[in-house]
Amino acid sequence: GITKVFKFAFAFGESGSSSDANRDLTAVIFPASSLINIDQGAFSSLGLTSVTIPASVHEVGQFAFRNNPLTSATVLGGASPDGTYLDMGVFSNQAYLLGANGQGVPLTLTLGSGQIHVTDYFGSATTFASIDFGSAITEIGQNAFNSNGIAAGWIPLFPSTIRTFGPGAFTN
């Protein structure tokens, strides 16, 4: 089966600009057990509205799904000891004039029960409708959710598996 999706494999253009978008590709279904890596920008600038990343994936590269009108994303999380690493700006959507006033389409993010590492700047410049941190997330990196557009009064619920929060993890 498919083990890796290479850098910019499905991206219409490498610039990430709104003019380099192929909104005709609206869905992708990944194999449940063989996919290990989704590389940088692999699915950027498409028309994806929903994505589920299987537990077999060890790394989702930076900007892998940027500039998509995603409304929901689920990351199942991998098995220990490695789990799944989510790199910088995986779902970034604020810089591409998507959604109301160009501030990004609000994304509902669900992290599953597998081990997940949210790396530095993962969700910065991403507008979130809500975030479910799941039951096995282990770390949230530096500025991982800064400038995230979450509504005032939001109260995050973290599982007991979290070990570290990086500097500025939730600054706005």
PDB file of C-alpha atoms in Angstrom, residues 42-105:
ATOM      1  CA  ALA A  42       1.313  17.420   0.257  1.00  0.00           C
ATOM      2  CA  PHE A  43      -2.354  18.461   0.166  1.00  0.00           C
ATOM      3  CA  SER A  44      -2.095  22.258   0.301  1.00  0.00           C
ATOM      4  CA  SER A  45      -4.310  24.609  -1.698  1.00  0.00           C
ATOM      5  CA  LEU A  46      -7.101  22.151  -2.488  1.00  0.00           C
ATOM      6  CA  GLY A  47     -10.828  22.057  -1.754  1.00  0.00           C
ATOM      7  CA  LEU A  48     -10.684  19.560   1.119  1.00  0.00           C
ATOM      8  CA  THR A  49     -13.457  20.052   3.667  1.00  0.00           C
ATOM      9  CA  SER A  50     -12.763  17.085   5.957  1.00  0.00           C
ATOM     10  CA  VAL A  51      -9.792  14.813   6.637  1.00  0.00           C
ATOM     11  CA  THR A  52      -9.031  11.850   8.900  1.00  0.00           C
ATOM     12  CA  ILE A  53      -5.403  10.956   9.476  1.00  0.00           C
ATOM     13  CA  PRO A  54      -5.032   7.257  10.342  1.00  0.00           C
ATOM     14  CA  ALA A  55      -3.132   5.864  13.331  1.00  0.00           C
ATOM     15  CA  SER A  56      -0.432   4.431  11.056  1.00  0.00           C
ATOM     16  CA  VAL A  57       0.868   7.942  10.247  1.00  0.00           C
ATOM     17  CA  HIS A  58       4.009   8.869  12.213  1.00  0.00           C
ATOM     18  CA  GLU A  59       4.434  12.394  10.831  1.00  0.00           C
ATOM     19  CA  VAL A  60       2.293  15.028   9.178  1.00  0.00           C
ATOM     20  CA  GLY A  61       4.701  17.556   7.644  1.00  0.00           C
ATOM     21  CA  GLN A  62       4.524  21.305   7.904  1.00  0.00           C
ATOM     22  CA  PHE A  63       1.710  22.965   5.984  1.00  0.00           C
ATOM     23  CA  ALA A  64       0.494  19.536   4.774  1.00  0.00           C
ATOM     24  CA  PHE A  65      -3.149  20.692   4.539  1.00  0.00           C
ATOM     25  CA  ARG A  66      -2.784  24.492   4.500  1.00  0.00           C
ATOM     26  CA  ASN A  67      -5.092  26.690   2.446  1.00  0.00           C
ATOM     27  CA  ASN A  68      -7.992  24.207   2.422  1.00  0.00           C
ATOM     28  CA  PRO A  69     -11.558  25.068   3.488  1.00  0.00           C
ATOM     29  CA  LEU A  70     -11.462  22.279   6.103  1.00  0.00           C
ATOM     30  CA  THR A  71     -14.305  22.269   8.613  1.00  0.00           C
ATOM     31  CA  SER A  72     -13.233  19.077  10.392  1.00  0.00           C
ATOM     32  CA  ALA A  73      -9.995  17.197  10.919  1.00  0.00           C
ATOM     33  CA  THR A  74      -9.437  14.053  12.956  1.00  0.00           C
ATOM     34  CA  VAL A  75      -5.998  12.743  13.911  1.00  0.00           C
ATOM     35  CA  LEU A  76      -6.265   9.253  15.379  1.00  0.00           C
ATOM     36  CA  GLY A  77      -2.717   9.230  16.768  1.00  0.00           C
ATOM     37  CA  GLY A  78      -0.143   6.482  16.533  1.00  0.00           C
ATOM     38  CA  ALA A  79       1.079   3.775  18.856  1.00  0.00           C
ATOM     39  CA  SER A  80       3.834   4.302  21.425  1.00  0.00           C
ATOM     40  CA  PRO A  81       6.693   4.955  21.560  1.00  0.00           C
ATOM     41  CA  ASP A  82       6.658   7.238  18.502  1.00  0.00           C
ATOM     42  CA  GLY A  83       3.041   8.165  18.022  1.00  0.00           C
ATOM     43  CA  THR A  84       2.070  10.836  15.483  1.00  0.00           C
ATOM     44  CA  TYR A  85       3.923  14.151  15.140  1.00  0.00           C
ATOM     45  CA  LEU A  86       1.986  17.149  13.817  1.00  0.00           C
ATOM     46  CA  ASP A  87       4.383  19.744  12.399  1.00  0.00           C
ATOM     47  CA  MET A  88       4.100  23.503  11.960  1.00  0.00           C
ATOM     48  CA  GLY A  89       0.962  24.926  10.340  1.00  0.00           C
ATOM     49  CA  VAL A  90      -0.492  21.558   9.310  1.00  0.00           C
ATOM     50  CA  PHE A  91      -3.995  23.030   8.880  1.00  0.00           C
ATOM     51  CA  SER A  92      -3.127  26.763   8.611  1.00  0.00           C
ATOM     52  CA  ASN A  93      -6.002  28.631   7.035  1.00  0.00           C
ATOM     53  CA  GLN A  94      -5.868  32.308   8.049  1.00  0.00           C
ATOM     54  CA  ALA A  95      -3.464  33.660   5.449  1.00  0.00           C
ATOM     55  CA  TYR A  96      -5.406  32.619   2.353  1.00  0.00           C
ATOM     56  CA  LEU A  97      -8.561  34.736   2.535  1.00  0.00           C
ATOM     57  CA  LEU A  98     -10.778  31.719   3.261  1.00  0.00           C
ATOM     58  CA  GLY A  99     -13.920  32.086   5.371  1.00  0.00           C
ATOM     59  CA  ALA A 100     -15.555  35.169   6.848  1.00  0.00           C
ATOM     60  CA  ASN A 101     -13.407  38.286   6.413  1.00  0.00           C
ATOM     61  CA  GLY A 102     -10.572  36.060   5.190  1.00  0.00           C
ATOM     62  CA  GLN A 103      -9.913  34.828   8.723  1.00  0.00           C
ATOM     63  CA  GLY A 104     -10.081  31.134   7.906  1.00  0.00           C
ATOM     64  CA  VAL A 105     -12.852  28.556   7.895  1.00  0.00           C
TER      65      VAL A 105
END
